[in-house]
N, CA and C of each residue as an Amber inpcrd file, in Angstrom:
protein
   249
 -47.1930000  47.2940000 -10.4200000 -47.3970000  45.8690000 -10.2510000
 -47.3980000  45.5430000  -8.7590000 -48.4590000  44.9150000  -8.2930000
 -48.5460000  44.5490000  -6.8780000 -47.9060000  43.1860000  -6.6540000
 -47.3650000  43.0160000  -5.4720000 -46.7390000  41.7530000  -5.1080000
 -47.6000000  41.0430000  -4.0800000 -47.6280000  39.7420000  -4.1600000
 -48.3320000  38.9200000  -3.1800000 -47.3010000  38.1960000  -2.3340000
 -47.6450000  37.9810000  -1.0980000 -46.7510000  37.2630000  -0.1910000
 -47.4040000  35.9460000   0.2030000 -46.6820000  34.8700000   0.0640000
 -47.1680000  33.5500000   0.4370000 -46.1640000  32.9050000   1.3820000
 -46.6750000  32.0670000   2.2550000 -45.8260000  31.3400000   3.1960000
 -45.9880000  29.8560000   2.9120000 -44.8700000  29.1500000   2.7150000
 -44.9120000  27.7160000   2.4770000 -43.9530000  27.0130000   3.4210000
 -44.4430000  25.9850000   4.0860000 -43.5860000  25.1370000   4.8990000
 -42.8660000  24.1700000   3.9690000 -41.6060000  23.9160000   4.2450000
 -40.8120000  22.9900000   3.4550000 -40.2220000  21.9570000   4.4080000
 -40.4040000  20.6910000   4.0820000 -39.8170000  19.6090000   4.8610000
 -38.5550000  19.1700000   4.1390000 -37.4400000  19.2080000   4.8370000
 -36.1590000  18.7790000   4.2750000 -35.7850000  17.4510000   4.9220000
 -35.8140000  16.3980000   4.1340000 -35.5850000  15.0580000   4.6590000
 -34.2550000  14.5100000   4.1380000 -33.3230000  14.1470000   5.0430000
 -32.0600000  13.5680000   4.5800000 -32.3060000  12.2030000   3.9320000
 -31.5790000  11.9320000   2.8560000 -31.7230000  10.6680000   2.1370000
 -30.5430000   9.7480000   2.4520000 -30.7820000   8.4390000   2.5120000
 -29.7080000   7.4920000   2.8610000 -28.4990000   7.5770000   1.9290000
 -28.7320000   7.8620000   0.6610000 -27.6340000   7.9360000  -0.3090000
 -26.9460000   9.2970000  -0.3070000 -27.4450000  10.2030000   0.5240000
 -26.8930000  11.5500000   0.6080000 -27.8570000  12.5680000   0.0270000
 -27.6720000  13.7820000   0.4000000 -28.5420000  14.8490000  -0.0740000
 -29.8440000  14.9270000   0.6990000 -30.7320000  15.7990000   0.2250000
 -31.9810000  16.0730000   0.9250000 -33.1340000  16.1840000  -0.0590000
 -34.2430000  15.5420000   0.2770000 -35.4720000  15.7180000  -0.4680000
 -36.2290000  16.8610000   0.1910000 -36.7680000  17.7630000  -0.6310000
 -37.5570000  18.8970000  -0.1390000 -38.9930000  18.7040000  -0.5780000
 -39.9160000  18.7020000   0.3830000 -41.3390000  18.5380000   0.1170000
 -42.0780000  19.7920000   0.5650000 -43.0590000  20.2130000  -0.2160000
 -43.8730000  21.3810000   0.1190000 -45.3080000  20.8840000   0.3030000
 -45.7310000  20.6170000   1.5500000 -47.0300000  19.9960000   1.7960000
 -48.2350000  20.7500000   1.2200000 -48.2040000  22.0570000   1.1720000
 -49.3550000  22.8250000   0.6750000 -49.5320000  22.7050000  -0.8330000
 -48.4890000  22.2340000  -1.5230000 -48.5270000  22.1230000  -2.9760000
 -48.3310000  20.6540000  -3.3600000 -49.4280000  19.9140000  -3.5290000
 -49.3230000  18.4800000  -3.8160000 -48.4050000  18.1880000  -5.0040000
 -47.4760000  17.2700000  -4.7940000 -46.5520000  16.8890000  -5.8490000
 -45.3450000  17.7870000  -5.9930000 -45.2540000  18.8160000  -5.1670000
 -44.1130000  19.7370000  -5.2400000 -42.9860000  19.1650000  -4.3840000
 -42.1270000  18.3960000  -5.0370000 -41.0290000  17.6950000  -4.3830000
 -39.7790000  17.8950000  -5.2240000 -38.6550000  18.1460000  -4.5620000
 -37.4050000  18.3090000  -5.2850000 -36.2680000  17.7750000  -4.4300000
 -35.0420000  17.9200000  -4.8950000 -33.8910000  17.3270000  -4.2330000
 -32.6880000  18.2530000  -4.3610000 -31.8310000  18.2510000  -3.3490000
 -30.5720000  18.9750000  -3.4050000 -29.4870000  18.1820000  -2.7110000
 -28.2580000  18.3420000  -3.1620000 -27.1400000  17.6110000  -2.5570000
 -26.7790000  18.1430000  -1.1800000 -27.0690000  19.4130000  -0.9260000
 -26.8170000  20.0290000   0.3750000 -28.1130000  20.6740000   0.8580000
 -28.1440000  21.0580000   2.1370000 -29.3240000  21.7600000   2.6450000
 -29.5710000  23.0490000   1.8700000 -28.5030000  23.8020000   1.6240000
 -28.6480000  25.0660000   0.8900000 -29.1910000  24.8260000  -0.5150000
 -28.6740000  23.8080000  -1.1880000 -29.1480000  23.5160000  -2.5400000
 -30.6020000  23.0320000  -2.5160000 -30.9570000  22.2130000  -1.5290000
 -32.3360000  21.7270000  -1.4200000 -33.3000000  22.8930000  -1.1890000
 -32.9110000  23.8510000  -0.3640000 -33.7580000  25.0310000  -0.1270000
 -33.9210000  25.8460000  -1.4090000 -32.8420000  26.0230000  -2.1470000
 -32.9000000  26.7810000  -3.3990000 -33.7510000  26.0430000  -4.4390000
 -33.5990000  24.7370000  -4.5060000 -34.4030000  23.9380000  -5.4310000
 -35.8790000  24.0210000  -5.0490000 -36.1780000  24.0360000  -3.7410000
 -37.5600000  24.1680000  -3.2880000 -38.1190000  25.5260000  -3.7030000
 -37.3250000  26.5830000  -3.5690000 -37.7590000  27.9200000  -3.9760000
 -38.1050000  27.9410000  -5.4730000 -37.2510000  27.3280000  -6.2830000
 -37.5020000  27.2640000  -7.7260000 -38.7530000  26.4390000  -8.0380000
 -38.9120000  25.3040000  -7.3410000 -40.0690000  24.4380000  -7.5710000
 -41.3720000  25.1530000  -7.2000000 -41.3750000  25.8640000  -6.0810000
 -42.5660000  26.6080000  -5.6590000 -42.8870000  27.7050000  -6.6690000
 -41.8800000  28.4250000  -7.1300000 -42.1030000  29.4930000  -8.1150000
 -42.7220000  28.9250000  -9.3920000 -42.2230000  27.7900000  -9.8650000
 -42.7840000  27.1630000 -11.0520000 -44.1990000  26.6710000 -10.8250000
 -44.4640000  26.1370000  -9.6590000 -45.7930000  25.6390000  -9.3000000
 -46.7920000  26.7920000  -9.2990000 -46.4070000  27.9090000  -8.6620000
 -47.2910000  29.0790000  -8.6050000 -47.5380000  29.6300000 -10.0020000
 -46.5110000  29.6730000 -10.8280000 -46.6680000  30.1520000 -12.1950000
 -47.6820000  29.2910000 -12.9490000 -47.6270000  27.9870000 -12.7550000
 -48.5780000  27.0860000 -13.4030000 -50.0010000  27.3080000 -12.8910000
 -50.1440000  27.4920000 -11.5640000 -51.4730000  27.7570000 -11.0010000
 -52.0580000  29.0420000 -11.5900000 -51.2510000  30.0850000 -11.6680000
 -51.7150000  31.3570000 -12.2280000 -52.1170000  31.1980000 -13.6930000
 -51.3000000  30.4740000 -14.4510000 -51.5670000  30.2570000 -15.8760000
 -52.9140000  29.5690000 -16.0760000 -53.2670000  28.6540000 -15.1730000
 -54.5120000  27.9110000 -15.2870000 -55.6600000  28.5300000 -14.4870000
 -55.4220000  29.7040000 -13.9090000 -56.4720000  30.4050000 -13.1710000
 -56.9060000  29.7200000 -11.8890000 -56.0150000  28.9530000 -11.3090000
 -56.3380000  28.2330000 -10.0810000 -55.8790000  29.0260000  -8.8590000
 -56.5330000  28.8310000  -7.7090000 -56.1280000  29.5500000  -6.4930000
 -54.7600000  29.0810000  -6.0060000 -54.0620000  29.9720000  -5.3510000
 -52.7390000  29.6620000  -4.8200000 -52.8670000  29.4260000  -3.3140000
 -52.6310000  28.1910000  -2.8760000 -52.7150000  27.9130000  -1.4400000
 -51.5060000  28.4870000  -0.7130000 -51.6240000  28.5540000   0.5930000
 -50.5330000  29.0620000   1.4190000 -50.5390000  28.3080000   2.7440000
 -49.3950000  28.2410000   3.3760000 -49.2960000  27.6370000   4.7010000
 -49.3550000  28.6870000   5.8070000 -49.8280000  29.8860000   5.4890000
 -49.8220000  30.9870000   6.4510000 -50.5990000  30.6510000   7.7260000
 -51.6300000  29.8520000   7.6240000 -52.4570000  29.5230000   8.7940000
 -52.1000000  28.1610000   9.3950000 -51.1430000  27.4640000   8.8090000
 -50.7850000  26.1280000   9.2920000 -49.9190000  26.2020000  10.5390000
 -50.0950000  25.2260000  11.3840000 -49.2550000  25.0730000  12.5710000
 -48.3790000  23.8480000  12.3320000 -47.0980000  23.9820000  12.5740000
 -46.1660000  22.8870000  12.3520000 -45.7050000  22.3640000  13.7010000
 -45.7130000  21.0510000  13.8190000 -45.2570000  20.4180000  15.0470000
 -44.5770000  19.1090000  14.6770000 -43.9700000  18.4820000  15.6460000
 -43.3960000  17.1570000  15.4200000 -43.8580000  16.2510000  16.5510000
 -43.7290000  14.9760000  16.3300000 -44.1880000  13.9940000  17.3050000
 -43.1320000  12.9060000  17.4280000 -42.7300000  12.6150000  18.6500000
 -41.8310000  11.5010000  18.9220000 -42.6680000  10.3800000  19.5060000
 -42.4690000   9.1830000  19.0070000 -43.2560000   8.0400000  19.4510000
 -42.3220000   6.9270000  19.8810000 -42.5820000   6.3770000  21.0470000
 -41.7890000   5.2580000  21.5490000 -42.7320000   4.0990000  21.7900000
 -42.3450000   2.9160000  21.3230000 -43.1800000   1.7640000  21.5400000
 -42.3240000   0.5360000  21.7810000 -42.9000000  -0.4510000  22.4410000
 -42.1820000  -1.6670000  22.7740000 -42.2900000  -2.6580000  21.6250000
 -41.1890000  -3.3480000  21.3400000 -41.2080000  -4.4090000  20.3310000
 -41.9090000  -5.6320000  20.9310000 -42.6880000  -6.3110000  20.1130000
 -43.3320000  -7.5160000  20.5930000 -42.4060000  -8.7100000  20.4010000
 -42.5260000  -9.7030000  21.2720000 -41.6690000 -10.8990000  21.2160000
 -41.9180000 -11.6440000  19.9110000 -40.8510000 -12.1970000  19.3230000
 -40.9730000 -13.0020000  18.1170000 -40.9990000 -12.2160000  16.8260000
 -40.8040000 -10.9370000  16.8710000 -40.8020000 -10.1430000  15.6280000
 -39.4750000  -9.5030000  15.3930000
């Protein structure tokens, strides 16, 4: 049995009520939640595995973030008067 290797970027976003939402941009709708960073990462791993299993079952291609470049952007702007 051959194994395939895929790379997926995961965004871990802290939530105001606590915990972290995990989003996988390469897999639309693949979003999960964990109470801690470690749990959110594990939940993301499980969600991705289930997503890939569904894609395989339906004969659809499996996307990967292997060629994606990840960056962040900080933006500063002035508040307008009266707002």
